[in-house]
Amino acid sequence: MVQDPSVWAASAREEADYPALEHDLDVDIAVIGGGIHGLAAALAAAQAGRTVAVLEAVAVGHGASGRNGGLVVPSLPRIGPDDVLRAFGAERGESFIRLVLGAPGEVFALIRRFGIDCGARQSGWLNPAHAPALVATLERRLDAWQRFGSTATLLSAEETRRRVGSPHFHGALADPSGGHLNPLSYTRGLARAAAGAGARIHERTSVRRLERHGERWRLITQTGSVTAARVLQATNAQSPGLTGDAGAAGTVPLVVYELATPFLSEEQRASILPGGESMSDTRHNLFACCIDESGRLVTGGMAPLTQVGARRWLPPLLARRLGQVFPQLAPARFDIVWSARASLTPDFLPRVFEPAPGWIAPITCNGRGVALSTALGSRLGRWLATGDTSDLPLPRSAPRAIPLHWIAARIPQWLLPLGMLADSRARRRVPTR
Ligand SMILES: Cc1cc2nc3c(=O)[nH]c(=O)nc-3n(C[C@H](O)[C@H](O)[C@H](O)COP(=O)(O)OP(=O)(O)OC[C@H]3O[C@@H](n4cnc5c(N)ncnc54)[C@H](O)[C@@H]3O)c2cc1C
């Protein structure tokens, strides 16, 4: 598939160039997919002394990992710790919540340890309320996350406006553990680290099928095969021919657009997120952004109702919204527009699907995968290497298809206008405190 180049490709300093697989290989662990998830797992498994092969259909970072918004976020989208505890039980739930909170720290520690040149800044993440009535929601959210050690605090309206650089917000959660980075460089840096630890990486190598041979798996590609005791399928549910129910039918795909403005002026840079934080607000129609190391503002958005022609009509709508949030940018415009596919689970929680013994297919996307895929990938890699389940923060489950999947797959887009309506209603609600 031909993709629009992202802003990250234009400024990436980390390189990746690995040979296609051209023979048969025998390893302990085979990883399908050269995104953050697969590479973090490959790194951990190789560090634990296992032989590892990563097979990537196109190029390292070709999927969501190299084309996302670059935000490193110590939180989950839409849901909180209570939802996690309900879904995973007290013990696993708590260890997963702590994994979420600690995930940004793991990302920045890996970057330091392997010298990954990805413009990373651990300058904090802001979660501002776009409506006065939502400040109480933020207080409840803060309380829930702080019970598990969150380092977030609540900012006043005045402090929020100063730190975001916008009159638009009424209070915010501020968590110093978050930040942002160039995700393509980060993913390539993980590949370099995994290769340095001994993992073999093959680009332009698409896995066409998995065959069971006794206790082992054989992964068939167009030019060779890999035999392995364990398989980690880290394809972000986007290889339906391979996964069957494991990914494609157990998740909902969502095309997300990312857009980068021209380089901001000195004055604009001094007033918009002057502390260098990344931010995502409280809207259903999420407004998220950061300023990358070259000085462009990067933001994202989804097309309501239909994808037809969205590449043309969506950017002007998102530019108008950007100019409303940051009047110092109006009339806002974008230089670079690209898109990628996210995979959503119905409850916004990750899953570790186990289609068959020795074959694991995790899903963490849900729009918050930079930090979470790193942390979960590392745990899965260690577990596959050692067999020790105590480190696993999620239960393994059998793949389950979403009923009426072809309808469910359209629901996020169809519901977006309702979300936008709720966002503007929230602005008119009187705060209850
Ligand atoms: C537009 C967008 C913006 C986002 N913004 C953010 C953000 O700001 N912060 C955040 O935390 N998260 C964000 N996310 C989510 C985050 O990008 C993902 O959760 C994360 O990158 C998923 O990583 P992954 O390794 O699981 O999947 P991917 O990066 O998608 O990697 C899967 C890889 O598998 C390969 N593959 C597929 N099939 C095969 C096969 N048969 N054989 C071999 N290889 C195969 C693909 O080529 C691909 O490279 C965003 C997502 C999108 C789409």
XYZ file of C-alpha atoms and ligand atoms in Angstrom:
486
model
C 0.000 0.000 0.000
C 1.382 3.422 -0.930
C 1.294 5.760 2.055
C 1.536 9.541 2.339
C 4.900 10.247 3.982
C 4.588 11.399 7.592
C 6.291 14.349 9.235
C 8.327 11.804 11.182
C 9.838 10.285 8.040
C 10.933 13.751 6.956
C 12.913 14.348 10.153
C 13.942 10.820 11.243
C 17.585 10.422 12.163
C 17.439 6.726 13.110
C 17.717 4.453 10.052
C 16.485 0.902 9.452
C 17.602 -1.389 6.659
C 17.277 -5.116 7.185
C 17.416 -7.882 4.559
C 14.405 -9.847 3.403
C 14.307 -13.460 4.578
C 15.766 -15.626 1.839
C 16.200 -18.998 3.497
C 14.806 -21.173 6.277
C 15.503 -20.300 9.882
C 15.080 -22.075 13.202
C 14.681 -19.921 16.324
C 13.172 -20.035 19.794
C 10.782 -17.143 19.224
C 9.346 -15.737 15.990
C 7.830 -12.259 16.050
C 5.484 -11.162 13.266
C 5.410 -7.370 12.859
C 8.169 -4.767 13.155
C 6.224 -2.194 15.179
C 6.824 -1.025 18.743
C 5.089 -4.055 20.199
C 6.976 -6.719 18.272
C 10.335 -4.994 18.595
C 10.029 -4.340 22.346
C 9.197 -8.037 22.762
C 12.059 -9.118 20.489
C 14.488 -6.962 22.452
C 13.386 -8.408 25.802
C 13.439 -11.999 24.551
C 16.873 -11.601 22.939
C 18.197 -9.993 26.131
C 16.918 -13.039 28.032
C 19.167 -15.205 25.855
C 16.667 -16.573 23.313
C 17.141 -16.744 19.563
C 14.613 -14.419 17.974
C 13.527 -13.549 14.416
C 11.323 -10.541 13.590
C 9.469 -10.741 10.276
C 8.093 -7.431 8.997
C 5.955 -7.340 5.844
C 7.141 -3.920 4.663
C 9.611 -1.934 6.782
C 10.247 -1.307 10.464
C 7.704 1.302 11.630
C 5.505 0.903 8.531
C 2.350 0.473 10.655
C 0.859 2.705 13.349
C 4.150 2.696 15.271
C 5.947 4.887 12.762
C 2.960 7.045 11.800
C 1.182 7.985 15.022
C 0.959 11.291 16.889
C 4.111 10.709 18.955
C 2.443 11.280 22.336
C 3.788 9.291 25.282
C 0.839 9.021 27.644
C 0.632 7.603 31.189
C -3.072 6.823 30.980
C -5.763 4.883 29.116
C -8.217 6.357 26.606
C -11.726 6.946 28.009
C -11.468 4.401 30.796
C -9.966 4.428 34.283
C -8.608 2.081 36.939
C -12.064 0.922 38.065
C -12.857 -0.340 34.564
C -9.537 -2.195 34.517
C -10.204 -3.841 37.882
C -13.672 -4.888 36.747
C -12.297 -6.425 33.545
C -9.121 -8.101 34.827
C -9.814 -8.702 38.539
C -8.066 -7.173 41.554
C -4.593 -8.668 41.235
C -4.013 -8.625 37.459
C -5.950 -5.357 37.213
C -3.703 -3.615 39.701
C -0.526 -4.830 38.028
C -1.867 -3.644 34.668
C -2.733 -0.193 36.088
C 0.798 0.111 37.452
C 2.146 -0.983 34.059
C 0.181 1.843 32.372
C 1.486 4.414 34.842
C 5.079 3.222 34.568
C 5.068 2.750 30.773
C 6.326 6.254 29.812
C 9.224 5.814 32.251
C 10.114 2.554 30.473
C 10.042 4.294 27.073
C 12.357 7.119 28.128
C 14.663 4.689 29.978
C 15.044 2.554 26.817
C 15.751 5.696 24.801
C 18.497 6.712 27.207
C 19.921 3.223 27.502
C 20.215 2.611 23.754
C 20.876 6.214 22.768
C 17.812 6.279 20.498
C 17.910 9.535 18.533
C 14.187 10.317 18.375
C 13.764 13.883 19.637
C 12.255 12.484 22.833
C 11.158 14.892 25.542
C 9.853 13.698 28.893
C 8.324 17.115 29.385
C 4.946 15.953 30.689
C 1.456 15.265 29.363
C -1.539 17.547 29.881
C -5.162 16.413 29.862
C -7.142 19.684 29.808
C -10.915 20.009 30.281
C -12.592 21.609 27.274
C -15.689 22.430 29.381
C -16.013 23.815 32.942
C -18.284 20.922 33.969
C -15.525 18.431 33.131
C -13.131 19.702 35.794
C -15.050 17.591 38.336
C -14.560 14.567 36.047
C -10.824 15.278 36.003
C -10.794 15.443 39.814
C -12.445 12.016 40.015
C -10.052 10.651 37.384
C -7.093 12.015 39.327
C -8.292 10.467 42.543
C -8.738 7.074 40.856
C -5.245 7.054 39.269
C -3.510 8.507 42.339
C -4.631 5.519 44.408
C -2.181 3.518 42.272
C 0.689 5.983 42.394
C -0.033 8.375 39.499
C 2.256 11.408 39.529
C -0.465 13.627 37.985
C -1.738 16.813 39.639
C -4.684 19.083 38.895
C -3.964 22.518 37.426
C -6.168 25.579 37.946
C -7.891 27.162 34.935
C -5.351 29.980 34.918
C -2.346 27.641 35.088
C -3.857 25.417 32.389
C -4.344 28.331 30.003
C -0.766 29.416 30.569
C 0.732 25.954 30.113
C -1.366 25.035 27.076
C -1.199 28.537 25.629
C -4.923 28.617 24.903
C -7.946 30.383 26.424
C -9.997 27.298 25.597
C -9.531 25.174 28.745
C -10.774 25.210 32.348
C -8.362 23.022 34.298
C -6.123 20.061 33.471
C -4.402 16.975 34.751
C -0.658 17.374 34.381
C 1.548 14.293 34.541
C 5.300 14.895 34.359
C 6.002 11.271 33.364
C 4.575 11.722 29.823
C 5.974 13.567 26.833
C 6.484 13.045 23.117
C 8.931 11.712 20.527
C 9.400 10.966 16.849
C 7.715 7.538 16.775
C 9.366 6.369 13.543
C 12.827 7.070 14.939
C 11.824 5.453 18.218
C 10.621 2.287 16.449
C 13.772 2.131 14.315
C 15.832 2.643 17.474
C 14.074 -0.304 19.117
C 14.929 -2.383 16.046
C 18.575 -1.349 16.340
C 18.557 -2.297 20.038
C 16.886 -5.667 19.351
C 19.350 -6.435 16.524
C 22.207 -5.430 18.834
C 20.910 -7.929 21.406
C 21.043 -10.655 18.741
C 17.540 -10.644 17.196
C 17.429 -11.218 13.438
C 15.201 -8.708 11.690
C 13.821 -9.233 8.191
C 11.963 -6.493 6.350
C 9.935 -7.040 3.145
C 9.012 -10.426 4.612
C 5.310 -11.091 4.890
C 4.106 -14.089 6.860
C 1.464 -15.802 4.752
C 0.508 -18.685 7.024
C 1.314 -20.520 10.202
C 1.558 -24.281 10.283
C 1.739 -26.461 13.371
C 4.456 -29.149 13.229
C 4.367 -31.167 16.459
C 5.356 -28.801 19.252
C 6.633 -26.115 16.885
C 5.256 -23.507 14.527
C 6.376 -22.951 10.949
C 5.836 -19.471 9.537
C 5.668 -19.433 5.771
C 6.795 -16.324 3.906
C 7.167 -15.716 0.161
C 10.889 -16.523 0.175
C 11.620 -18.688 3.183
C 10.272 -20.028 6.443
C 10.903 -19.703 10.156
C 10.397 -22.534 12.581
C 9.920 -21.527 16.218
C 8.700 -22.879 19.526
C 6.689 -19.701 20.163
C 5.118 -17.062 17.973
C 4.245 -13.503 18.918
C 1.929 -12.002 16.342
C 2.302 -8.235 16.803
C 0.446 -7.137 13.667
C -1.990 -4.783 15.425
C -4.933 -6.869 14.188
C -4.182 -5.849 10.631
C -3.342 -9.120 9.022
C -6.750 -10.752 8.818
C -5.595 -13.614 6.632
C -3.350 -14.673 9.488
C -5.345 -13.984 12.590
C -8.883 -14.960 11.788
C -10.811 -14.087 14.910
C -7.678 -13.277 16.890
C -7.353 -9.720 15.724
C -9.288 -8.467 12.768
C -12.655 -9.739 13.940
C -12.000 -9.037 17.640
C -11.214 -5.361 17.052
C -12.607 -2.434 15.134
C -10.347 -0.654 12.642
C -10.288 3.138 12.659
C -8.450 5.388 10.204
C -6.858 8.284 12.079
C -5.424 11.330 10.298
C -2.325 13.130 11.505
C -1.396 16.622 10.354
C 1.624 18.872 10.783
C 1.565 22.674 10.504
C 4.348 24.681 8.873
C 7.226 25.564 11.243
C 5.907 27.800 14.018
C 7.388 31.254 14.522
C 9.477 31.967 17.645
C 6.528 33.873 19.061
C 4.069 31.035 18.456
C 6.469 28.506 19.971
C 6.869 30.637 23.059
C 3.122 30.777 23.618
C 1.908 27.258 22.647
C 2.821 24.515 25.121
C 5.849 26.569 26.202
C 6.916 23.817 28.621
C 7.120 21.302 25.742
C 4.342 19.034 27.051
C 2.129 16.914 24.844
C -1.617 17.196 25.387
C -4.885 15.403 24.710
C -8.136 16.969 25.888
C -11.428 15.639 27.252
C -13.428 15.652 23.997
C -14.950 12.543 22.460
C -13.679 14.041 19.210
C -10.254 14.117 20.784
C -8.008 17.121 20.297
C -4.392 16.090 20.858
C -1.130 17.734 19.867
C 2.533 18.297 20.512
C 5.231 20.434 18.947
C 7.886 18.258 17.366
C 11.603 18.882 17.636
C 11.673 20.764 14.336
C 9.022 23.222 15.566
C 5.888 22.016 13.768
C 2.654 21.445 15.644
C 1.398 17.892 15.074
C -2.258 17.115 15.706
C -4.737 14.448 14.661
C -8.380 13.754 13.962
C -10.952 11.346 12.629
C -13.438 11.685 9.814
C -17.062 11.645 10.979
C -19.472 9.325 9.135
C -17.384 8.449 6.077
C -13.845 8.099 4.788
C -14.892 9.031 1.276
C -12.790 12.016 0.201
C -11.709 12.627 3.819
C -8.107 13.266 2.816
C -9.442 16.400 1.050
C -12.281 17.698 3.269
C -11.040 16.803 6.745
C -7.839 18.924 6.943
C -9.696 22.281 6.536
C -12.114 21.282 9.322
C -9.247 20.302 11.609
C -7.399 23.516 10.710
C -10.436 25.519 11.782
C -10.569 23.670 15.093
C -6.844 24.230 15.597
C -7.303 27.964 15.023
C -10.108 27.999 17.588
C -7.980 26.290 20.224
C -4.884 28.356 19.402
C -6.035 31.757 18.065
C -2.345 32.659 17.637
C -2.287 30.136 14.716
C -5.471 31.326 12.963
C -5.940 30.916 10.066
C -4.237 27.585 10.711
C -3.094 25.309 7.896
C -1.222 22.065 7.446
C 1.832 21.250 5.344
C 1.872 17.480 5.790
C -1.108 15.123 6.126
C -0.928 11.364 6.570
C -3.037 8.630 8.062
C -2.760 5.230 9.667
C -5.080 2.571 10.951
C -5.716 2.083 14.639
C -7.362 -1.005 16.094
C -9.921 -0.577 18.855
C -11.206 -3.159 21.265
C -14.851 -2.705 22.312
C -13.910 -1.772 25.920
C -10.688 0.133 25.023
C -8.618 -2.407 26.953
C -5.743 -4.384 25.458
C -5.991 -8.094 24.957
C -3.512 -10.931 24.839
C -5.225 -13.373 22.498
C -3.918 -16.919 22.390
C -5.256 -18.485 19.181
C -3.415 -21.761 19.909
C -0.784 -22.989 22.394
C 2.503 -21.197 21.751
C 0.908 -18.541 19.506
C 0.158 -15.169 21.115
C -1.567 -12.259 19.372
C -1.707 -9.142 21.600
C -3.625 -5.954 20.807
C -2.780 -2.728 22.605
C -3.536 0.007 20.123
C -6.673 1.877 21.213
C -4.768 5.059 20.371
C -2.391 4.853 23.330
C 0.135 2.325 22.142
C 3.493 4.112 22.158
C 4.102 3.624 25.860
C 1.785 0.694 26.432
C 3.066 -1.412 23.514
C 6.602 -0.853 24.767
C 5.775 -1.988 28.300
C 3.481 -4.847 27.344
C 5.767 -5.981 24.524
C 8.682 -6.170 26.968
C 6.631 -8.254 29.412
C 5.444 -10.614 26.672
C 8.964 -10.970 25.320
C 10.276 -11.894 28.777
C 7.432 -14.298 29.364
C 7.949 -16.025 26.004
C 11.648 -16.301 26.820
C 11.348 -17.610 30.361
C 7.852 -19.118 30.662
C 7.403 -17.192 33.932
C 3.815 -15.914 33.980
C 4.243 -13.793 37.137
C 5.383 -10.870 35.004
C 2.287 -10.957 32.786
C -0.066 -8.079 33.628
C -2.945 -9.338 31.469
C -4.868 -12.568 31.326
C -4.555 -14.550 28.104
C -7.847 -15.144 26.397
C -9.232 -17.068 23.467
C -9.884 -14.838 20.462
C -13.510 -13.760 20.264
C -15.119 -12.180 17.237
C -17.230 -9.061 17.740
C -20.801 -9.970 16.733
C -21.941 -8.371 13.448
C -18.391 -7.247 12.866
C -19.037 -5.555 9.518
C -21.479 -3.193 11.264
C -19.347 -2.790 14.411
C -16.401 -1.800 12.221
C -18.294 1.336 11.135
C -19.601 2.341 14.554
C -16.711 4.612 15.712
C -17.190 6.768 12.606
C -20.964 6.765 12.811
C -20.886 7.686 16.507
C -18.407 10.515 16.078
C -21.068 13.159 15.247
C -22.906 12.189 18.457
C -19.636 12.545 20.361
C -19.129 15.976 18.823
C -22.644 16.948 19.900
C -21.903 15.755 23.444
C -18.659 17.777 23.390
C -20.484 21.002 22.602
C -23.299 20.224 25.081
C -20.678 19.676 27.812
C -19.450 23.218 27.212
C -22.887 24.586 28.096
C -23.333 22.459 31.241
C -23.128 24.278 34.555
C -20.447 22.824 36.842
C -22.002 20.937 39.764
C -19.550 22.163 42.404
C -2.848 7.806 13.423
C -2.570 7.198 14.774
C -2.134 8.033 15.800
C -1.803 7.490 17.049
N -1.291 8.315 17.991
C -0.800 7.772 19.133
C -0.129 8.607 20.079
O 0.061 9.804 19.876
N 0.320 8.014 21.225
C 0.137 6.676 21.475
O 0.535 6.200 22.541
N -0.456 5.872 20.565
C -0.910 6.379 19.409
N -1.483 5.543 18.478
C -1.483 4.096 18.730
C -0.104 3.463 18.462
O 0.450 3.985 17.295
C -0.274 1.950 18.330
O -0.922 1.478 19.483
C 1.043 1.205 18.242
O 1.901 1.801 17.318
C 0.776 -0.240 17.850
O 2.009 -0.857 17.666
P 2.086 -2.340 17.110
O 3.501 -2.714 17.095
O 1.134 -3.193 17.868
O 1.465 -2.256 15.638
P 2.025 -1.622 14.275
O 2.929 -0.511 14.488
O 0.817 -1.364 13.417
O 2.891 -2.772 13.656
C 2.349 -3.906 13.034
C 3.331 -4.335 11.949
O 2.969 -5.634 11.489
C 3.303 -5.707 10.128
N 2.548 -6.847 9.571
C 1.200 -6.977 9.406
N 0.911 -8.172 8.858
C 2.082 -8.821 8.687
C 2.444 -10.095 8.171
N 1.513 -10.941 7.717
N 3.768 -10.443 8.133
C 4.722 -9.603 8.592
N 4.428 -8.378 9.094
C 3.144 -7.992 9.139
C 2.895 -4.348 9.573
O 3.559 -4.049 8.354
C 3.301 -3.425 10.713
O 4.584 -2.838 10.532
C -1.917 6.087 17.261
C -2.393 5.239 16.239
C -2.705 5.787 15.008
C -3.189 4.883 13.931
